[in-house]
Amino acid sequence: MAYSRRDRIGHFVRKQQQTRRPCTHACCRGYREHPANYPVILPDRTLRRARDEELQQHFTRLSDDPSGKARIGEARILYEMERRDRAEQQRADRAGQRARARRSQQAARSAGRMEREAEAQRIRLQAEAATRGYLVTPQGRARGIADEEILTGREAVFWRYATEEAKDFFTRNPRPTAAYFRGRDTRAVERATEPRRRRRPVTSSRTRP
């Protein structure tokens, strides 16, 4: 069958092929349309996929066309450009909102951290004043236990190496641990120790003859 017609890209096509469709040759594969061969009224798919430069070039060509179809084509291009501007502005607004939310969260975390540090410092100064600076027993200092471990460390370390003055103070006042800032009562409460169970002697099941 002879190829007697050209499509709008300029390629020869058969008579049964439509001339207003995108190019289906190997150069394009039907995925793009050449701006120089755009129809007067662009379909929705072409409007969405065309670049801004391509739409501007086609709008300039339509300005020289006095036909009514050219005015419709211009209106569609203007609407598409306005849609893209609105979408870009919405993306910018959402990005600005996310940035403001991140800054607000960072400021809230920073303020909370400063409040926790100030509260911990207040309790520390009160404890040092009540104990005259002696929070750790000599045995604890010999083992390298610091005052910070008595203030915020484990309860087992506190009960083993805290001075009697420190135990008395923190029985009436909370320790500035992480649990304290989560709302828990961290006052020192000595737990009764369970009596050790006596080990039963191991008896052999064998009997001597």
PDB file of C-alpha atoms in Angstrom:
ATOM      1  CA  MET A   1       0.000   0.000   0.000  1.00  0.00           C
ATOM      2  CA  ALA A   2       1.367   3.391  -0.985  1.00  0.00           C
ATOM      3  CA  TYR A   3       2.196   6.059   1.583  1.00  0.00           C
ATOM      4  CA  SER A   4       0.651   9.080  -0.092  1.00  0.00           C
ATOM      5  CA  ARG A   5      -0.078  11.327   2.923  1.00  0.00           C
ATOM      6  CA  ARG A   6       1.920  12.981   5.667  1.00  0.00           C
ATOM      7  CA  ASP A   7       0.963  13.312   9.313  1.00  0.00           C
ATOM      8  CA  ARG A   8       1.456  16.594  11.157  1.00  0.00           C
ATOM      9  CA  ILE A   9       4.977  15.549  12.095  1.00  0.00           C
ATOM     10  CA  GLY A  10       5.839  15.331   8.399  1.00  0.00           C
ATOM     11  CA  HIS A  11       6.077  11.553   8.057  1.00  0.00           C
ATOM     12  CA  PHE A  12       4.350   9.653   5.249  1.00  0.00           C
ATOM     13  CA  VAL A  13       1.428   7.521   6.468  1.00  0.00           C
ATOM     14  CA  ARG A  14      -1.035   5.130   4.903  1.00  0.00           C
ATOM     15  CA  LYS A  15      -4.481   6.261   3.935  1.00  0.00           C
ATOM     16  CA  GLN A  16      -6.083   4.403   6.865  1.00  0.00           C
ATOM     17  CA  GLN A  17      -3.904   6.190   9.432  1.00  0.00           C
ATOM     18  CA  GLN A  18      -5.154   9.383  11.026  1.00  0.00           C
ATOM     19  CA  THR A  19      -3.111  12.503  10.419  1.00  0.00           C
ATOM     20  CA  ARG A  20      -4.045  14.263  13.696  1.00  0.00           C
ATOM     21  CA  ARG A  21      -2.584  11.616  16.015  1.00  0.00           C
ATOM     22  CA  PRO A  22       0.860  11.715  17.647  1.00  0.00           C
ATOM     23  CA  CYS A  23       3.735  10.365  15.648  1.00  0.00           C
ATOM     24  CA  THR A  24       4.015   6.554  15.803  1.00  0.00           C
ATOM     25  CA  HIS A  25       7.339   6.241  14.003  1.00  0.00           C
ATOM     26  CA  ALA A  26      10.492   4.979  15.719  1.00  0.00           C
ATOM     27  CA  CYS A  27      11.651   8.526  16.467  1.00  0.00           C
ATOM     28  CA  CYS A  28       8.685   9.283  18.766  1.00  0.00           C
ATOM     29  CA  ARG A  29       6.924   5.990  19.590  1.00  0.00           C
ATOM     30  CA  GLY A  30       3.694   7.938  20.032  1.00  0.00           C
ATOM     31  CA  TYR A  31       4.795   9.386  23.365  1.00  0.00           C
ATOM     32  CA  ARG A  32       5.408  12.998  22.331  1.00  0.00           C
ATOM     33  CA  GLU A  33       4.174  15.566  19.868  1.00  0.00           C
ATOM     34  CA  HIS A  34       6.336  18.071  18.081  1.00  0.00           C
ATOM     35  CA  PRO A  35       5.466  21.677  19.012  1.00  0.00           C
ATOM     36  CA  ALA A  36       5.809  22.862  15.447  1.00  0.00           C
ATOM     37  CA  ASN A  37       3.028  20.484  14.417  1.00  0.00           C
ATOM     38  CA  TYR A  38       0.570  20.973  17.282  1.00  0.00           C
ATOM     39  CA  PRO A  39      -3.084  21.193  16.283  1.00  0.00           C
ATOM     40  CA  VAL A  40      -4.864  24.496  16.827  1.00  0.00           C
ATOM     41  CA  ILE A  41      -6.851  23.190  19.812  1.00  0.00           C
ATOM     42  CA  LEU A  42      -4.610  21.025  21.963  1.00  0.00           C
ATOM     43  CA  PRO A  43      -6.175  17.951  23.587  1.00  0.00           C
ATOM     44  CA  ASP A  44      -6.056  17.606  27.374  1.00  0.00           C
ATOM     45  CA  ARG A  45      -3.305  14.997  27.307  1.00  0.00           C
ATOM     46  CA  THR A  46      -1.060  17.225  25.225  1.00  0.00           C
ATOM     47  CA  LEU A  47      -1.779  20.250  27.415  1.00  0.00           C
ATOM     48  CA  ARG A  48      -0.764  18.378  30.561  1.00  0.00           C
ATOM     49  CA  ARG A  49       2.405  16.873  29.102  1.00  0.00           C
ATOM     50  CA  ALA A  50       3.707  19.870  27.147  1.00  0.00           C
ATOM     51  CA  ARG A  51       6.467  21.969  28.659  1.00  0.00           C
ATOM     52  CA  ASP A  52       5.933  25.634  29.448  1.00  0.00           C
ATOM     53  CA  GLU A  53       8.228  26.679  26.605  1.00  0.00           C
ATOM     54  CA  GLU A  54       6.275  24.571  24.118  1.00  0.00           C
ATOM     55  CA  LEU A  55       2.958  26.051  25.219  1.00  0.00           C
ATOM     56  CA  GLN A  56       4.348  29.561  24.945  1.00  0.00           C
ATOM     57  CA  GLN A  57       5.630  28.911  21.432  1.00  0.00           C
ATOM     58  CA  HIS A  58       2.282  27.472  20.353  1.00  0.00           C
ATOM     59  CA  PHE A  59       0.416  30.403  21.948  1.00  0.00           C
ATOM     60  CA  THR A  60       2.568  32.814  19.930  1.00  0.00           C
ATOM     61  CA  ARG A  61       1.717  30.993  16.705  1.00  0.00           C
ATOM     62  CA  LEU A  62      -2.005  31.061  17.540  1.00  0.00           C
ATOM     63  CA  SER A  63      -1.845  34.826  18.064  1.00  0.00           C
ATOM     64  CA  ASP A  64      -1.212  35.233  14.334  1.00  0.00           C
ATOM     65  CA  ASP A  65      -4.211  33.058  13.439  1.00  0.00           C
ATOM     66  CA  PRO A  66      -7.481  35.090  13.163  1.00  0.00           C
ATOM     67  CA  SER A  67      -9.772  32.047  13.284  1.00  0.00           C
ATOM     68  CA  GLY A  68     -12.170  31.237  16.091  1.00  0.00           C
ATOM     69  CA  LYS A  69     -10.448  27.917  16.731  1.00  0.00           C
ATOM     70  CA  ALA A  70      -7.254  29.817  17.460  1.00  0.00           C
ATOM     71  CA  ARG A  71      -9.058  31.823  20.159  1.00  0.00           C
ATOM     72  CA  ILE A  72     -10.320  28.580  21.735  1.00  0.00           C
ATOM     73  CA  GLY A  73      -6.801  27.184  21.606  1.00  0.00           C
ATOM     74  CA  GLU A  74      -5.435  30.319  23.279  1.00  0.00           C
ATOM     75  CA  ALA A  75      -8.042  30.097  26.047  1.00  0.00           C
ATOM     76  CA  ARG A  76      -7.138  26.452  26.736  1.00  0.00           C
ATOM     77  CA  ILE A  77      -3.440  27.278  26.907  1.00  0.00           C
ATOM     78  CA  LEU A  78      -4.088  30.194  29.280  1.00  0.00           C
ATOM     79  CA  TYR A  79      -6.217  27.977  31.502  1.00  0.00           C
ATOM     80  CA  GLU A  80      -3.477  25.336  31.602  1.00  0.00           C
ATOM     81  CA  MET A  81      -0.834  27.937  32.487  1.00  0.00           C
ATOM     82  CA  GLU A  82      -3.033  29.284  35.285  1.00  0.00           C
ATOM     83  CA  ARG A  83      -3.615  25.741  36.552  1.00  0.00           C
ATOM     84  CA  ARG A  84       0.126  25.144  36.678  1.00  0.00           C
ATOM     85  CA  ASP A  85       0.676  28.432  38.520  1.00  0.00           C
ATOM     86  CA  ARG A  86      -1.972  27.495  41.094  1.00  0.00           C
ATOM     87  CA  ALA A  87      -0.483  24.028  41.565  1.00  0.00           C
ATOM     88  CA  GLU A  88       2.994  25.506  42.008  1.00  0.00           C
ATOM     89  CA  GLN A  89       1.682  28.024  44.534  1.00  0.00           C
ATOM     90  CA  GLN A  90      -0.095  25.264  46.452  1.00  0.00           C
ATOM     91  CA  ARG A  91       3.121  23.229  46.555  1.00  0.00           C
ATOM     92  CA  ALA A  92       4.998  26.272  47.829  1.00  0.00           C
ATOM     93  CA  ASP A  93       2.321  26.894  50.472  1.00  0.00           C
ATOM     94  CA  ARG A  94       2.456  23.280  51.657  1.00  0.00           C
ATOM     95  CA  ALA A  95       6.247  23.419  51.804  1.00  0.00           C
ATOM     96  CA  GLY A  96       6.036  26.624  53.825  1.00  0.00           C
ATOM     97  CA  GLN A  97       3.526  25.071  56.214  1.00  0.00           C
ATOM     98  CA  ARG A  98       5.751  22.026  56.722  1.00  0.00           C
ATOM     99  CA  ALA A  99       8.758  24.273  57.354  1.00  0.00           C
ATOM    100  CA  ARG A 100       6.813  26.362  59.888  1.00  0.00           C
ATOM    101  CA  ALA A 101       5.569  23.186  61.606  1.00  0.00           C
ATOM    102  CA  ARG A 102       9.138  21.858  61.848  1.00  0.00           C
ATOM    103  CA  ARG A 103      10.373  25.148  63.291  1.00  0.00           C
ATOM    104  CA  SER A 104       7.505  25.168  65.790  1.00  0.00           C
ATOM    105  CA  GLN A 105       8.268  21.602  66.876  1.00  0.00           C
ATOM    106  CA  GLN A 106      11.967  22.377  67.221  1.00  0.00           C
ATOM    107  CA  ALA A 107      11.174  25.469  69.292  1.00  0.00           C
ATOM    108  CA  ALA A 108       8.817  23.450  71.513  1.00  0.00           C
ATOM    109  CA  ARG A 109      11.439  20.725  72.021  1.00  0.00           C
ATOM    110  CA  SER A 110      14.096  23.325  72.773  1.00  0.00           C
ATOM    111  CA  ALA A 111      11.823  25.084  75.283  1.00  0.00           C
ATOM    112  CA  GLY A 112      10.940  21.761  76.929  1.00  0.00           C
ATOM    113  CA  ARG A 113      14.596  20.786  77.153  1.00  0.00           C
ATOM    114  CA  MET A 114      15.475  24.118  78.762  1.00  0.00           C
ATOM    115  CA  GLU A 115      12.639  23.717  81.270  1.00  0.00           C
ATOM    116  CA  ARG A 116      13.795  20.211  82.168  1.00  0.00           C
ATOM    117  CA  GLU A 117      17.382  21.377  82.588  1.00  0.00           C
ATOM    118  CA  ALA A 118      16.278  24.276  84.804  1.00  0.00           C
ATOM    119  CA  GLU A 119      14.126  21.975  86.969  1.00  0.00           C
ATOM    120  CA  ALA A 120      16.929  19.408  87.274  1.00  0.00           C
ATOM    121  CA  GLN A 121      19.364  22.164  88.263  1.00  0.00           C
ATOM    122  CA  ARG A 122      16.928  23.434  90.910  1.00  0.00           C
ATOM    123  CA  ILE A 123      16.605  19.984  92.506  1.00  0.00           C
ATOM    124  CA  ARG A 124      20.371  19.464  92.314  1.00  0.00           C
ATOM    125  CA  LEU A 125      21.094  22.725  94.140  1.00  0.00           C
ATOM    126  CA  GLN A 126      18.535  21.915  96.824  1.00  0.00           C
ATOM    127  CA  ALA A 127      20.021  18.447  97.301  1.00  0.00           C
ATOM    128  CA  GLU A 128      23.550  19.831  97.569  1.00  0.00           C
ATOM    129  CA  ALA A 129      22.393  22.420 100.104  1.00  0.00           C
ATOM    130  CA  ALA A 130      20.542  19.792 102.178  1.00  0.00           C
ATOM    131  CA  THR A 131      23.483  17.340 102.150  1.00  0.00           C
ATOM    132  CA  ARG A 132      26.255  19.968 102.235  1.00  0.00           C
ATOM    133  CA  GLY A 133      27.522  18.560  98.978  1.00  0.00           C
ATOM    134  CA  TYR A 134      27.882  14.967 100.218  1.00  0.00           C
ATOM    135  CA  LEU A 135      25.666  12.825  98.008  1.00  0.00           C
ATOM    136  CA  VAL A 136      27.944   9.805  97.575  1.00  0.00           C
ATOM    137  CA  THR A 137      29.373   7.652 100.340  1.00  0.00           C
ATOM    138  CA  PRO A 138      33.154   7.167 100.563  1.00  0.00           C
ATOM    139  CA  GLN A 139      32.712   3.607  99.305  1.00  0.00           C
ATOM    140  CA  GLY A 140      30.884   4.934  96.274  1.00  0.00           C
ATOM    141  CA  ARG A 141      33.525   7.553  95.540  1.00  0.00           C
ATOM    142  CA  ALA A 142      36.177   4.859  95.767  1.00  0.00           C
ATOM    143  CA  ARG A 143      34.282   2.962  93.079  1.00  0.00           C
ATOM    144  CA  GLY A 144      33.996   6.063  90.875  1.00  0.00           C
ATOM    145  CA  ILE A 145      30.318   6.811  91.546  1.00  0.00           C
ATOM    146  CA  ALA A 146      29.524  10.455  90.669  1.00  0.00           C
ATOM    147  CA  ASP A 147      26.881  12.739  92.153  1.00  0.00           C
ATOM    148  CA  GLU A 148      24.938  12.584  88.893  1.00  0.00           C
ATOM    149  CA  GLU A 149      24.354   8.863  89.349  1.00  0.00           C
ATOM    150  CA  ILE A 150      22.786   9.514  92.750  1.00  0.00           C
ATOM    151  CA  LEU A 151      20.552  12.173  91.224  1.00  0.00           C
ATOM    152  CA  THR A 152      19.435  10.469  88.033  1.00  0.00           C
ATOM    153  CA  GLY A 153      20.930   6.983  88.041  1.00  0.00           C
ATOM    154  CA  ARG A 154      19.430   3.601  88.829  1.00  0.00           C
ATOM    155  CA  GLU A 155      17.652   3.013  92.122  1.00  0.00           C
ATOM    156  CA  ALA A 156      19.987   0.150  92.975  1.00  0.00           C
ATOM    157  CA  VAL A 157      23.004   2.463  92.691  1.00  0.00           C
ATOM    158  CA  PHE A 158      21.174   5.140  94.712  1.00  0.00           C
ATOM    159  CA  TRP A 159      20.325   2.865  97.626  1.00  0.00           C
ATOM    160  CA  ARG A 160      23.779   1.342  97.700  1.00  0.00           C
ATOM    161  CA  TYR A 161      25.989   4.440  97.439  1.00  0.00           C
ATOM    162  CA  ALA A 162      23.869   7.459  98.500  1.00  0.00           C
ATOM    163  CA  THR A 163      24.618   9.055 101.858  1.00  0.00           C
ATOM    164  CA  GLU A 164      22.018   9.014 104.612  1.00  0.00           C
ATOM    165  CA  GLU A 165      21.454  12.731 104.077  1.00  0.00           C
ATOM    166  CA  ALA A 166      20.801  12.151 100.373  1.00  0.00           C
ATOM    167  CA  LYS A 167      18.419   9.295 101.107  1.00  0.00           C
ATOM    168  CA  ASP A 168      16.559  11.425 103.625  1.00  0.00           C
ATOM    169  CA  PHE A 169      16.290  14.333 101.170  1.00  0.00           C
ATOM    170  CA  PHE A 170      15.065  12.240  98.244  1.00  0.00           C
ATOM    171  CA  THR A 171      12.597  10.418 100.432  1.00  0.00           C
ATOM    172  CA  ARG A 172      10.785  13.752 100.683  1.00  0.00           C
ATOM    173  CA  ASN A 173      11.691  15.135  97.239  1.00  0.00           C
ATOM    174  CA  PRO A 174      11.648  13.552  93.753  1.00  0.00           C
ATOM    175  CA  ARG A 175      14.827  12.619  91.945  1.00  0.00           C
ATOM    176  CA  PRO A 176      15.209  14.464  88.563  1.00  0.00           C
ATOM    177  CA  THR A 177      15.249  11.320  86.442  1.00  0.00           C
ATOM    178  CA  ALA A 178      13.695  10.823  83.010  1.00  0.00           C
ATOM    179  CA  ALA A 179      10.681   9.193  84.667  1.00  0.00           C
ATOM    180  CA  TYR A 180      10.170  12.337  86.765  1.00  0.00           C
ATOM    181  CA  PHE A 181       9.781  14.464  83.644  1.00  0.00           C
ATOM    182  CA  ARG A 182       7.272  11.946  82.299  1.00  0.00           C
ATOM    183  CA  GLY A 183       5.067  12.654  85.315  1.00  0.00           C
ATOM    184  CA  ARG A 184       6.008   9.787  87.648  1.00  0.00           C
ATOM    185  CA  ASP A 185       6.642  10.095  91.367  1.00  0.00           C
ATOM    186  CA  THR A 186      10.363   9.427  91.754  1.00  0.00           C
ATOM    187  CA  ARG A 187      10.697   9.938  95.490  1.00  0.00           C
ATOM    188  CA  ALA A 188      12.910   7.287  97.026  1.00  0.00           C
ATOM    189  CA  VAL A 189      10.914   4.517  98.648  1.00  0.00           C
ATOM    190  CA  GLU A 190      12.997   1.783 100.196  1.00  0.00           C
ATOM    191  CA  ARG A 191      11.714  -1.629  99.341  1.00  0.00           C
ATOM    192  CA  ALA A 192      11.673  -4.382 101.904  1.00  0.00           C
ATOM    193  CA  THR A 193      14.180  -7.011 101.043  1.00  0.00           C
ATOM    194  CA  GLU A 194      12.914 -10.551 100.800  1.00  0.00           C
ATOM    195  CA  PRO A 195      14.625 -13.078 103.068  1.00  0.00           C
ATOM    196  CA  ARG A 196      16.988 -15.328 101.275  1.00  0.00           C
ATOM    197  CA  ARG A 197      15.780 -18.825 100.786  1.00  0.00           C
ATOM    198  CA  ARG A 198      17.843 -21.551 102.302  1.00  0.00           C
ATOM    199  CA  ARG A 199      19.294 -23.936  99.844  1.00  0.00           C
ATOM    200  CA  ARG A 200      18.242 -27.470 100.389  1.00  0.00           C
ATOM    201  CA  PRO A 201      21.046 -29.946 100.566  1.00  0.00           C
ATOM    202  CA  VAL A 202      21.394 -32.035  97.466  1.00  0.00           C
ATOM    203  CA  THR A 203      20.552 -35.636  98.241  1.00  0.00           C
ATOM    204  CA  SER A 204      21.459 -38.501  96.000  1.00  0.00           C
ATOM    205  CA  SER A 205      18.743 -40.897  94.939  1.00  0.00           C
ATOM    206  CA  ARG A 206      21.122 -43.786  95.221  1.00  0.00           C
ATOM    207  CA  THR A 207      21.229 -45.632  98.486  1.00  0.00           C
ATOM    208  CA  ARG A 208      24.365 -47.112  99.795  1.00  0.00           C
ATOM    209  CA  PRO A 209      24.353 -50.904 100.041  1.00  0.00           C
TER     210      PRO A 209
END
